[in-house]
Short mmCIF file of N, CA and C and ligand atoms in Angstrom, two decimals:
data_model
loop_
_atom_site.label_atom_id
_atom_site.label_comp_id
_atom_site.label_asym_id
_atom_site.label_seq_id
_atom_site.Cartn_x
_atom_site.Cartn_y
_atom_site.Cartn_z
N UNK A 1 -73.18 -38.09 -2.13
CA UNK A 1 -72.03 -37.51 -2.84
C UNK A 1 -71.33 -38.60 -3.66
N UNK A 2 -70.93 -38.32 -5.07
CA UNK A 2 -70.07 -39.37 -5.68
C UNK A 2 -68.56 -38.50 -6.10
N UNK A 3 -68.20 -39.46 -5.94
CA UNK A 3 -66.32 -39.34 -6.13
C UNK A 3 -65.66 -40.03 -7.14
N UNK A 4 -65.09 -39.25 -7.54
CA UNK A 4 -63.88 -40.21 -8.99
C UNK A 4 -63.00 -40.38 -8.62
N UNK A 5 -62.07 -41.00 -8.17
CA UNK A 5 -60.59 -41.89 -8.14
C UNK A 5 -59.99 -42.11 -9.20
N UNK A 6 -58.64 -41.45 -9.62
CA UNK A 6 -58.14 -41.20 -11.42
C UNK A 6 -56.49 -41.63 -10.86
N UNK A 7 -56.03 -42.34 -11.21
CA UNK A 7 -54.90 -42.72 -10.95
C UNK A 7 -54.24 -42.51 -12.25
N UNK A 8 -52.57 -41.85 -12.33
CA UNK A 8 -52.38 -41.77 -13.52
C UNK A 8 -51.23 -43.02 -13.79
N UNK A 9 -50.14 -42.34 -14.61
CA UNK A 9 -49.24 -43.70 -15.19
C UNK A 9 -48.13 -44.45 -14.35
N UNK A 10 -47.90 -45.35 -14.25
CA UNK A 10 -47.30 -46.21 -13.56
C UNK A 10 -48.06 -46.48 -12.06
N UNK A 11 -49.06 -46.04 -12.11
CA UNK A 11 -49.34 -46.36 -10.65
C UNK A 11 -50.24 -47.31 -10.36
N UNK A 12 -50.27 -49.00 -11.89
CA UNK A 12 -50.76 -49.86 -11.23
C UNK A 12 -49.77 -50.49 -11.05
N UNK A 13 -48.60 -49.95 -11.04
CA UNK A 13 -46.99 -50.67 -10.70
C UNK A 13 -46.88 -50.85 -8.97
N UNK A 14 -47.88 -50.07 -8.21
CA UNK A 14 -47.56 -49.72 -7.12
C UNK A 14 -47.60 -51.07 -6.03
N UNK A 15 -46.08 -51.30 -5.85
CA UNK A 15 -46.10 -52.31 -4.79
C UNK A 15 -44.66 -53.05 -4.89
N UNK A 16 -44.44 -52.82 -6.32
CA UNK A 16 -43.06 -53.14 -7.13
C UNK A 16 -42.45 -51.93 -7.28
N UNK A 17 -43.19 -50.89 -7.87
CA UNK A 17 -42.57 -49.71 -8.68
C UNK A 17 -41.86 -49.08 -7.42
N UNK A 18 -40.24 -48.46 -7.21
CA UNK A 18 -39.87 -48.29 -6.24
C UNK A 18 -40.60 -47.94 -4.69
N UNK A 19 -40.81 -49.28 -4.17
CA UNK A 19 -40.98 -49.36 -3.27
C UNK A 19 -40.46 -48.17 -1.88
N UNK A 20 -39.55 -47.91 -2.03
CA UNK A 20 -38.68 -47.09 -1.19
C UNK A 20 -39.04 -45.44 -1.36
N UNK A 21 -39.92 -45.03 -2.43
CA UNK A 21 -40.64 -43.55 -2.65
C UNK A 21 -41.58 -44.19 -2.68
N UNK A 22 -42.34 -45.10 -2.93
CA UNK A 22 -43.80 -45.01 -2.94
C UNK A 22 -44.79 -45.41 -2.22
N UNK A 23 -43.70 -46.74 -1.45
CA UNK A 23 -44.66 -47.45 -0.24
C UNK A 23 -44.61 -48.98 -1.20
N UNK A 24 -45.47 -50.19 -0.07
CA UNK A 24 -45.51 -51.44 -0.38
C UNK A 24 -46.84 -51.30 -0.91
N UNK A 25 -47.98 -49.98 -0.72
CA UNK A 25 -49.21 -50.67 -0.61
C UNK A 25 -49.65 -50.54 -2.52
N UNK A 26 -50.24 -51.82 -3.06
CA UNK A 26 -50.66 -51.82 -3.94
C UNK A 26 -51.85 -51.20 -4.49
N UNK A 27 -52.26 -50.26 -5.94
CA UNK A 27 -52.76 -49.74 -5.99
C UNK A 27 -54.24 -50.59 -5.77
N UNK A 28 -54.52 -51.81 -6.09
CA UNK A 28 -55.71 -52.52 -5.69
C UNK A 28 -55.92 -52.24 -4.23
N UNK A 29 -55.35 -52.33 -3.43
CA UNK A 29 -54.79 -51.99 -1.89
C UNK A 29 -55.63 -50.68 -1.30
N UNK A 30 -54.86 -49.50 -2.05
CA UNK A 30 -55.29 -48.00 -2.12
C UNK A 30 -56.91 -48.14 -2.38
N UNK A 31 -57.33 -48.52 -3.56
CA UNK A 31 -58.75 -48.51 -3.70
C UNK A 31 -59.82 -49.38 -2.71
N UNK A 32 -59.30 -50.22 -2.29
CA UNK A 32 -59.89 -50.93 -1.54
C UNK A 32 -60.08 -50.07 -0.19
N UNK A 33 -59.07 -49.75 0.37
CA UNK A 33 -59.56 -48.42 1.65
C UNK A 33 -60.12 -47.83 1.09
N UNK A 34 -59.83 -47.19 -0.14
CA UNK A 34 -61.03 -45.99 -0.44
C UNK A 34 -62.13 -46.24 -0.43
N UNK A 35 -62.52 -47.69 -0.84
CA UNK A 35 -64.21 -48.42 -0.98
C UNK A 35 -64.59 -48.35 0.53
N UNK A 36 -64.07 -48.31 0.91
CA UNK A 36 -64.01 -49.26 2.89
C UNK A 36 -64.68 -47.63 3.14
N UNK A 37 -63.78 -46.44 3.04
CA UNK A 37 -63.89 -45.40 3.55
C UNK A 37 -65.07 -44.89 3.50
N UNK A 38 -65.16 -44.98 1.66
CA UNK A 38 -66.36 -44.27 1.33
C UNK A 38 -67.47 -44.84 1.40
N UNK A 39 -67.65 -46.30 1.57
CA UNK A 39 -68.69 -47.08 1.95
C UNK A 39 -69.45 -46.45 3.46
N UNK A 40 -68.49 -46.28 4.56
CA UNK A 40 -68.49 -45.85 5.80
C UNK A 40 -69.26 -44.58 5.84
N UNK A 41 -68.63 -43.37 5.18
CA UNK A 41 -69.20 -42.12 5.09
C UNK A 41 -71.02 -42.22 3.96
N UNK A 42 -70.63 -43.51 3.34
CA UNK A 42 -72.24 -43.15 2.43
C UNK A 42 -72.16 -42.71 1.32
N UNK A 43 -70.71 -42.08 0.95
CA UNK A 43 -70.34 -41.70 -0.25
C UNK A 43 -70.39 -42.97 -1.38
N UNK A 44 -70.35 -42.58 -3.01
CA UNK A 44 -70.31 -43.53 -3.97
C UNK A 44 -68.89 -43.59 -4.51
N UNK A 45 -68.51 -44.30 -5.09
CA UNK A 45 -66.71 -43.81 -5.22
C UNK A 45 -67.10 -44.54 -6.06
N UNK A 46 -65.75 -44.22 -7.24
CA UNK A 46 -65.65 -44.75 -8.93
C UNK A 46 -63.99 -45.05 -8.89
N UNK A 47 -63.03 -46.20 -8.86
CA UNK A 47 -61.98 -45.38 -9.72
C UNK A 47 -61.79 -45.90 -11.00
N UNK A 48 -60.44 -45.18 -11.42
CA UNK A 48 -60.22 -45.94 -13.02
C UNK A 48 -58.55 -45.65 -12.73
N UNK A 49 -58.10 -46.23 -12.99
CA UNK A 49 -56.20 -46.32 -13.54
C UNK A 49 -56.14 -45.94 -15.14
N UNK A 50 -55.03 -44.97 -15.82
CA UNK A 50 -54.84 -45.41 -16.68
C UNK A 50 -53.38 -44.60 -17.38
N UNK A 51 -52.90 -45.29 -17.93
CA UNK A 51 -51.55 -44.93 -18.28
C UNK A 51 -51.49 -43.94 -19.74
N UNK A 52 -52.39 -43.70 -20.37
CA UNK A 52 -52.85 -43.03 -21.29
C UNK A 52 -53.97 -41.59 -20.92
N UNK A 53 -53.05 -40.03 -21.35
CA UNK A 53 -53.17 -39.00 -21.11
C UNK A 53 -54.59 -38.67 -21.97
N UNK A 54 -54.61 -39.04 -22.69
CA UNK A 54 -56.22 -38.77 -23.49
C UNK A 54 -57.49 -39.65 -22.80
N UNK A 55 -56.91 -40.78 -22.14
CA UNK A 55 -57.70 -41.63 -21.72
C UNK A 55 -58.25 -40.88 -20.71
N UNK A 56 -57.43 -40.54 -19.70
CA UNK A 56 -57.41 -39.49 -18.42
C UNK A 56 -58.10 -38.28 -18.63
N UNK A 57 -57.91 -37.95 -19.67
CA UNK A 57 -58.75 -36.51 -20.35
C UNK A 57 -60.22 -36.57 -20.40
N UNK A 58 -60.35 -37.68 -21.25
CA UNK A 58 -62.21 -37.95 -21.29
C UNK A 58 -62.36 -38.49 -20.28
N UNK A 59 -61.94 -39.35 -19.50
CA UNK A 59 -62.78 -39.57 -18.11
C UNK A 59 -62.88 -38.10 -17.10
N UNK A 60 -61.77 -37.39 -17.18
CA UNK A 60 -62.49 -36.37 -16.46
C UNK A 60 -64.15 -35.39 -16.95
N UNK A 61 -63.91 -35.64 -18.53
CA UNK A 61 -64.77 -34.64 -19.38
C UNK A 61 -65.87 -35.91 -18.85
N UNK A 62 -66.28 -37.01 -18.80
CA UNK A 62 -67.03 -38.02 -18.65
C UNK A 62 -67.68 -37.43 -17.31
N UNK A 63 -66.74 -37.64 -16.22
CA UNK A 63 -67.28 -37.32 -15.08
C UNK A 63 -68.00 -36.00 -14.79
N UNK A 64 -67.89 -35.72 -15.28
CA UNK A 64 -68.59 -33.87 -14.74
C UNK A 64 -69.73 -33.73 -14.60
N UNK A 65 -70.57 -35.52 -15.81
CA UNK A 65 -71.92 -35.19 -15.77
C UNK A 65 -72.60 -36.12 -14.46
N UNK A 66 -71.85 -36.58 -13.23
CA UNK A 66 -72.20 -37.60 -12.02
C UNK A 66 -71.05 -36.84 -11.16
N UNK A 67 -70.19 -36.57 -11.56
CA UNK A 67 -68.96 -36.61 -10.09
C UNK A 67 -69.20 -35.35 -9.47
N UNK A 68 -69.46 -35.53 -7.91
CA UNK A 68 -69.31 -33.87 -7.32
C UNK A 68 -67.57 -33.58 -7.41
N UNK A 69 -66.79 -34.74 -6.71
CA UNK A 69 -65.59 -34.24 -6.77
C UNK A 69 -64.66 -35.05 -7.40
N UNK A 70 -63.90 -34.68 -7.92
CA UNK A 70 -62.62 -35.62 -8.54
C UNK A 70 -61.19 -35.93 -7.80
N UNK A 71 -60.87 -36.81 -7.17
CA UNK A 71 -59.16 -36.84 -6.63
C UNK A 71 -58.27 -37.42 -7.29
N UNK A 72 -57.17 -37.29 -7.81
CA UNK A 72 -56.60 -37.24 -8.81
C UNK A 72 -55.17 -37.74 -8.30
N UNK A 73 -54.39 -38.29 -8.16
CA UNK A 73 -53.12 -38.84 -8.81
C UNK A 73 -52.81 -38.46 -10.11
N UNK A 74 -52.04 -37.51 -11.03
CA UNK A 74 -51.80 -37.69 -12.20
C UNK A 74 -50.33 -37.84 -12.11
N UNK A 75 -49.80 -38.31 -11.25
CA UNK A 75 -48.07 -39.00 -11.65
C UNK A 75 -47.32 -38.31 -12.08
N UNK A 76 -46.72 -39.20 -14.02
CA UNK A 76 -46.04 -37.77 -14.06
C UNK A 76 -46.41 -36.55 -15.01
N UNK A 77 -47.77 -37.05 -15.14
CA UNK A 77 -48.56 -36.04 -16.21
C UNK A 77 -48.63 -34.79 -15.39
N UNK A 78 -48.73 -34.94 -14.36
CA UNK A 78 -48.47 -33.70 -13.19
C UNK A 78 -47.49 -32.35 -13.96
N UNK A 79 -46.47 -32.55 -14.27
CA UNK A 79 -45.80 -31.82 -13.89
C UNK A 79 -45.55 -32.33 -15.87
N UNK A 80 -46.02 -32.07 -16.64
CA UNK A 80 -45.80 -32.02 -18.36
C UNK A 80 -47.70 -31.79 -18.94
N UNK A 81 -48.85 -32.03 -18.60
CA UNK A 81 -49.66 -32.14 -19.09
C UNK A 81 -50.78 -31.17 -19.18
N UNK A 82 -50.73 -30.41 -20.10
CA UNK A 82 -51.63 -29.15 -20.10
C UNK A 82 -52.97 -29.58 -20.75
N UNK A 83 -52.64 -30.80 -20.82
CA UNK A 83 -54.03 -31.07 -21.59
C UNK A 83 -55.01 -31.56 -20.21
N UNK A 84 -54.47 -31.97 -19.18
CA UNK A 84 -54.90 -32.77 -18.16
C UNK A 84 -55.36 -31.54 -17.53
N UNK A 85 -54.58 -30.16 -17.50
CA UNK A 85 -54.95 -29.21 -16.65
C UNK A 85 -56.10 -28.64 -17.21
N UNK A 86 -56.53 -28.48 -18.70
CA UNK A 86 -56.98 -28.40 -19.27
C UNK A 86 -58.83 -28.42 -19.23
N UNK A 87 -58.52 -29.56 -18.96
CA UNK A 87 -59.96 -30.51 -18.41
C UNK A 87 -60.42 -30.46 -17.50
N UNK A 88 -59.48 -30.03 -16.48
CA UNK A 88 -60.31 -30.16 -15.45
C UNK A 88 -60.73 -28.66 -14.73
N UNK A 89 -59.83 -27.68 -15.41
CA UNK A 89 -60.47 -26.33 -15.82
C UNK A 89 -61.84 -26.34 -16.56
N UNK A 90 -61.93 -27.03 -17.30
CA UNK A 90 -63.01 -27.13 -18.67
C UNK A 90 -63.91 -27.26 -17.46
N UNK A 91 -63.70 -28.70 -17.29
CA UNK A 91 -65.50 -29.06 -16.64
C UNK A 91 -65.79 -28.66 -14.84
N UNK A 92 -64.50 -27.75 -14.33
CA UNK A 92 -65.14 -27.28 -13.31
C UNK A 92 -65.46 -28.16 -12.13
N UNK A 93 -65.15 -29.51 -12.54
CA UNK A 93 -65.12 -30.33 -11.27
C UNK A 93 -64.54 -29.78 -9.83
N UNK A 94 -64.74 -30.09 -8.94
CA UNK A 94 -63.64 -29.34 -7.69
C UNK A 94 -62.92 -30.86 -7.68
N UNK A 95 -61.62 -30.53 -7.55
CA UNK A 95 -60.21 -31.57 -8.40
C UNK A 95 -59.21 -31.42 -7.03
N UNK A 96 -58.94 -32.29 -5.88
CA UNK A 96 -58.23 -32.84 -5.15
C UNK A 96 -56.85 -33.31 -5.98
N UNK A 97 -55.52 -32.48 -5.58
CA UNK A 97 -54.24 -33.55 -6.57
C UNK A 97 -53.89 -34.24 -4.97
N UNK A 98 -53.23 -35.75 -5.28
CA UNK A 98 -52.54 -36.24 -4.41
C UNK A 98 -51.21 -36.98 -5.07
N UNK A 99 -50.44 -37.04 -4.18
CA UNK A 99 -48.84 -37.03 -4.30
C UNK A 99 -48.89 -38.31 -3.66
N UNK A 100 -48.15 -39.76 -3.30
CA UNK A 100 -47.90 -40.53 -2.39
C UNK A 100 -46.65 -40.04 -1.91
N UNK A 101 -45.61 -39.30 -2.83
CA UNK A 101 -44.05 -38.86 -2.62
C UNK A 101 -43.91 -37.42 -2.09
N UNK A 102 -43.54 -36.57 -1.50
CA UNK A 102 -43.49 -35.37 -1.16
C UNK A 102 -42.66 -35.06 -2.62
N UNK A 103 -43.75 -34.13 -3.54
CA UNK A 103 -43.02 -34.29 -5.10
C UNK A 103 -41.85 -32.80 -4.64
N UNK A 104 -41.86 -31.99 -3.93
CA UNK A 104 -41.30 -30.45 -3.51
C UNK A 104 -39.74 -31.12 -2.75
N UNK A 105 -39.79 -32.34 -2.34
CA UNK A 105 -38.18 -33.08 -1.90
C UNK A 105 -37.56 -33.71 -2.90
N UNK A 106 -38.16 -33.61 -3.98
CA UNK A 106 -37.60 -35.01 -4.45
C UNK A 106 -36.98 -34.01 -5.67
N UNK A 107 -36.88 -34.33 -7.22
CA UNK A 107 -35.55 -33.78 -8.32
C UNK A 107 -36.75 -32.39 -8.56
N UNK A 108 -35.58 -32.11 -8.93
CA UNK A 108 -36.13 -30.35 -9.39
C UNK A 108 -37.65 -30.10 -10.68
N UNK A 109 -37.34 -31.44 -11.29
CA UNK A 109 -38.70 -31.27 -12.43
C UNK A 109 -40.11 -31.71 -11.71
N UNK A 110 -39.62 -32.56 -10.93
CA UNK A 110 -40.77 -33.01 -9.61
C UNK A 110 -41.92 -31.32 -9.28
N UNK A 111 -40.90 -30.15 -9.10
CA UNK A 111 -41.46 -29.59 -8.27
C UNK A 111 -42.62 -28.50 -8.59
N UNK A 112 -42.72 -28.43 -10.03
CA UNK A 112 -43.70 -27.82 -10.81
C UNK A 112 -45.25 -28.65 -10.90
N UNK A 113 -46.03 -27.97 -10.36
CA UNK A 113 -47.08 -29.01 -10.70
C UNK A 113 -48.08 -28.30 -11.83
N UNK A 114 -48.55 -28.48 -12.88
CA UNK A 114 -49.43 -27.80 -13.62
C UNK A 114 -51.02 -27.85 -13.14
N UNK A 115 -50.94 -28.99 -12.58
CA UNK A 115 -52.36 -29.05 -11.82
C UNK A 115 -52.81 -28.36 -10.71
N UNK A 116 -52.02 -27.88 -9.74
CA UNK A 116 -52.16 -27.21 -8.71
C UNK A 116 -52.69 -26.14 -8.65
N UNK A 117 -52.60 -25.07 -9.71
CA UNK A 117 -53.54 -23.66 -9.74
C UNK A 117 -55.08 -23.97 -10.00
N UNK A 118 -55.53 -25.54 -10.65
CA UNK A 118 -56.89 -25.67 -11.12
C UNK A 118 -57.71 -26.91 -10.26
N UNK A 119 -56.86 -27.06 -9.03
CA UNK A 119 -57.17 -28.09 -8.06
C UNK A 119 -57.57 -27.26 -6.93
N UNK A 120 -58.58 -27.49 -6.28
CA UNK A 120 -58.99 -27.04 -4.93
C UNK A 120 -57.79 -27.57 -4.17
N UNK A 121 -57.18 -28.31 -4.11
CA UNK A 121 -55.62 -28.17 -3.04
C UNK A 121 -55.18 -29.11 -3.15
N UNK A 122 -53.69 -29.60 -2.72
CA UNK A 122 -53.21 -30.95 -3.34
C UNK A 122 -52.23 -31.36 -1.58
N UNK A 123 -52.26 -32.81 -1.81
CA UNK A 123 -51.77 -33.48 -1.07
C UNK A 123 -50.80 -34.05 -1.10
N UNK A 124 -49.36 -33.31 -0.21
CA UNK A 124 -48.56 -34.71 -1.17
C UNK A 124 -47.19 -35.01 -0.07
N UNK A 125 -46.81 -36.57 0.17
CA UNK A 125 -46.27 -36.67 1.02
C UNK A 125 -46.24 -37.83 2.00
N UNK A 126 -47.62 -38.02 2.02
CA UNK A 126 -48.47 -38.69 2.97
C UNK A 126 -48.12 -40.41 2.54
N UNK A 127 -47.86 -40.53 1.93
CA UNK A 127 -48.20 -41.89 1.10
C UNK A 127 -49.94 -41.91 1.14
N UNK A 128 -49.93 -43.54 1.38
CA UNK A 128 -51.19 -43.92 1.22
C UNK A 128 -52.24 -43.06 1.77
N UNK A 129 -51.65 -42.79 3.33
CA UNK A 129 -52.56 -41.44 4.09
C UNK A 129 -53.04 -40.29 3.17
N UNK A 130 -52.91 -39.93 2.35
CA UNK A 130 -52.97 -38.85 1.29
C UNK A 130 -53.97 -39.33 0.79
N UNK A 131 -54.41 -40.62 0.32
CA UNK A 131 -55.33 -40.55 -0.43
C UNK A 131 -56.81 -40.47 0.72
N UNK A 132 -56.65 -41.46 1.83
CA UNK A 132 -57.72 -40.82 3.04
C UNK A 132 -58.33 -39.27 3.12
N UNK A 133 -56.67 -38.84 3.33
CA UNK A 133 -56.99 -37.01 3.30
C UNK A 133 -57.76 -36.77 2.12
N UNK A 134 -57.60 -36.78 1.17
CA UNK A 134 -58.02 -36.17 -0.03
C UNK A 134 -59.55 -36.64 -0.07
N UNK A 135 -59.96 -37.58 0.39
CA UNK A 135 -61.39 -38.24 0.66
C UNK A 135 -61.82 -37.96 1.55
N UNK A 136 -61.31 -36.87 2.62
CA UNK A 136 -61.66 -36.24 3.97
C UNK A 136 -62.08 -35.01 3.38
N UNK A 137 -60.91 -34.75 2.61
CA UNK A 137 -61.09 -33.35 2.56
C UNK A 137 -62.29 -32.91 1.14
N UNK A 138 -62.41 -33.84 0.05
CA UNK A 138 -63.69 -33.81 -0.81
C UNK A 138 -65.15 -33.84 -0.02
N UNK A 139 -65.05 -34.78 0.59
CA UNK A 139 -66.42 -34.57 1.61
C UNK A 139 -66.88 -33.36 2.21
N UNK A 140 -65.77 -32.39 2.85
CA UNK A 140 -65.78 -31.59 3.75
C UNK A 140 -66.00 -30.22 2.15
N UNK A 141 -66.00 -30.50 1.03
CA UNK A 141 -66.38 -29.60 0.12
C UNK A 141 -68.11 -29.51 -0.55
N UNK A 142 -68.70 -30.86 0.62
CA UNK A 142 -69.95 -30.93 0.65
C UNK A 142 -70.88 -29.54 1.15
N UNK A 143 -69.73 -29.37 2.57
CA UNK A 143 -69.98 -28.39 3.29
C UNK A 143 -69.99 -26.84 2.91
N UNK A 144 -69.31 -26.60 1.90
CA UNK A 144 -68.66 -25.12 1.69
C UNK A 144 -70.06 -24.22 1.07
C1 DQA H 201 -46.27 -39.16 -7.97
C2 DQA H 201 -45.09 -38.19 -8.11
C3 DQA H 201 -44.77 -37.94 -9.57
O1 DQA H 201 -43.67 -37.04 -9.69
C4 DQA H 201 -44.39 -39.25 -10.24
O2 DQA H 201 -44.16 -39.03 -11.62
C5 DQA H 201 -45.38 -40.33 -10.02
C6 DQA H 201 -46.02 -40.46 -8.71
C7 DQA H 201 -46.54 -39.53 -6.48
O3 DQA H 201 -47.60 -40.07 -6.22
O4 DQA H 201 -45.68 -39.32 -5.63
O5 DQA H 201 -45.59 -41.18 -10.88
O6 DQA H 201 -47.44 -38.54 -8.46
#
């Protein structure tokens, strides 16, 4: 099974970028369990960071032709980006969203997600644990 890891904007800030919603752990940090994880299970894992919404766009359109599943961070393209939802409608990937922040506690624009109707299910809350889940739970879409 191969996996995409898509981190969206500000989140190679993670370690600085308020610490107090997001956690200490750095996004190099995050990927590195994910390597650890998916190394363990046998899985192939890819990620990419990027702070640019078109950038984010073609790597999903990119992936469709290798990735079984996609897990996704899109930040705050989450909740403004129809182009992001867009894509990943288009290519049909099965699309994991993860949250590090419980986005449904936090300000009222937080609580819309555009991605959520075109994501097999989203995670959010957990901090770093979230991204584990979301790599638990892509695997377990091996099964379905
Ligand atoms: C986030 C939540 C978003 O609302 C925010 O814009 C982010 C990070 C999270 O992981 O909690 O950048 O996706």
């Amino acid at each position: 099974m191969k996996i995409f890891v898509l981190h969206g904007p500000n989140l190679n800030l993670l370690g600085t970028r308020e610490p107090e919603v997001y956690g200490a752990a750095t996004l190099e940090s995050i990927n590195a369990m994910l390597e650890e994880e998916a190394k363990a299970r046998g899985v192939e894992l890819k990620t990419l960071q990027s702070n640019s919404e078109g950038e984010l766009v073609s790597a999903i359109q990119e992936a469709a032709s290798w990735a079984d599943a996609v897990i996704i961070n899109p930040a705050a393209y989450t909740h403004t980006s129809i182009a992001l939802r867009d894509a990943i409608s288009a290519v049909g990937t099965p699309t994991i969203e993860v949250h590090l922040s419980n986005i449904y506690a936090r300000e009222e624009f937080r609580h819309h997600s555009l991605i959520s109707p075109v994501a097999v299910g989203q995670v959010t809350g957990f901090g770093v644990e979230g991204y584990r889940l979301a790599l638990l739970a892509a695997l377990s879409l091996d099964d379905k």
